[in-house]
Amino acid sequence: MDASVASRRRIVVVSSIAYFLRFVALGAFFPYLFLWLDATGHDPLTSSALGAMYRSVAFVSPLALGALADLTRRHRAVFLAGLVVNAAAVFLLPLSDTSIPCIAALLCLAAASDTGALLDAMIVRSLAWVGAASLAPRTRSLGAFAWCLSAPLFGLISRVCG
């Protein structure tokens, strides 16, 4: 097998796995955020306000993280730091105080450190380097499949385990 074909195949497989894992994580978090807020006693208005705040921060954070990565020319370091901060914020959310300021702070931190746009950029660039840029939608489609598969699965797990 030609080295470039093997390299292309490896990049496509790794890209597909990366998207799959990203969307499994999203499927485990976002659909159940509002159920968790309800279970912790927050009314729909408060939950909606927290969700809107989260999405507002998540809307601008890719620009900030991308600019930071470009400015420092340390894309992998920014990606890994954001990944760790994001994971810590999401992990601490159900373990923390359920007060609105605490939840708001952790949701802002999670949204501000979401590295999804950096992951997209790294995957598209990697696919372009091996001459497989046209496969980007296919690798991302595995992520969509992961969301469709994992969100109901986590709901079932939640129903069975409480």
C-alpha angles and dihedrals in degrees: 000000000000115000092233091053090050091047091049092049092048093051092048092050093047091046092051092049091048092053091044092053093044093053093043087057091048090048089054095048118031104046091050099043092088093044089053091049089051091048091052091056102260116144122234093259093055092044091050092048091050090047092049091049090050093050092045092055090043089053094060101030096080089060092050095045092045091049091048091049092047094045095050094034087223101117096157093047092050090046094050094044091050091047092053094045092046093049092048093050093049092044092051095047098084092036095053136082109289094225117128095244092051094047091045092051093049093045091050090049091048093048094044092052098045105132097191095115092049089050090051091050093048093049095047091047092048091049090049091051091058094042095253102109090128089065094063094096091050093051090048091050088066086060091053089050089051091053092050091048101040104043094062091039091055089047090055091047089050092050093049098041100032 
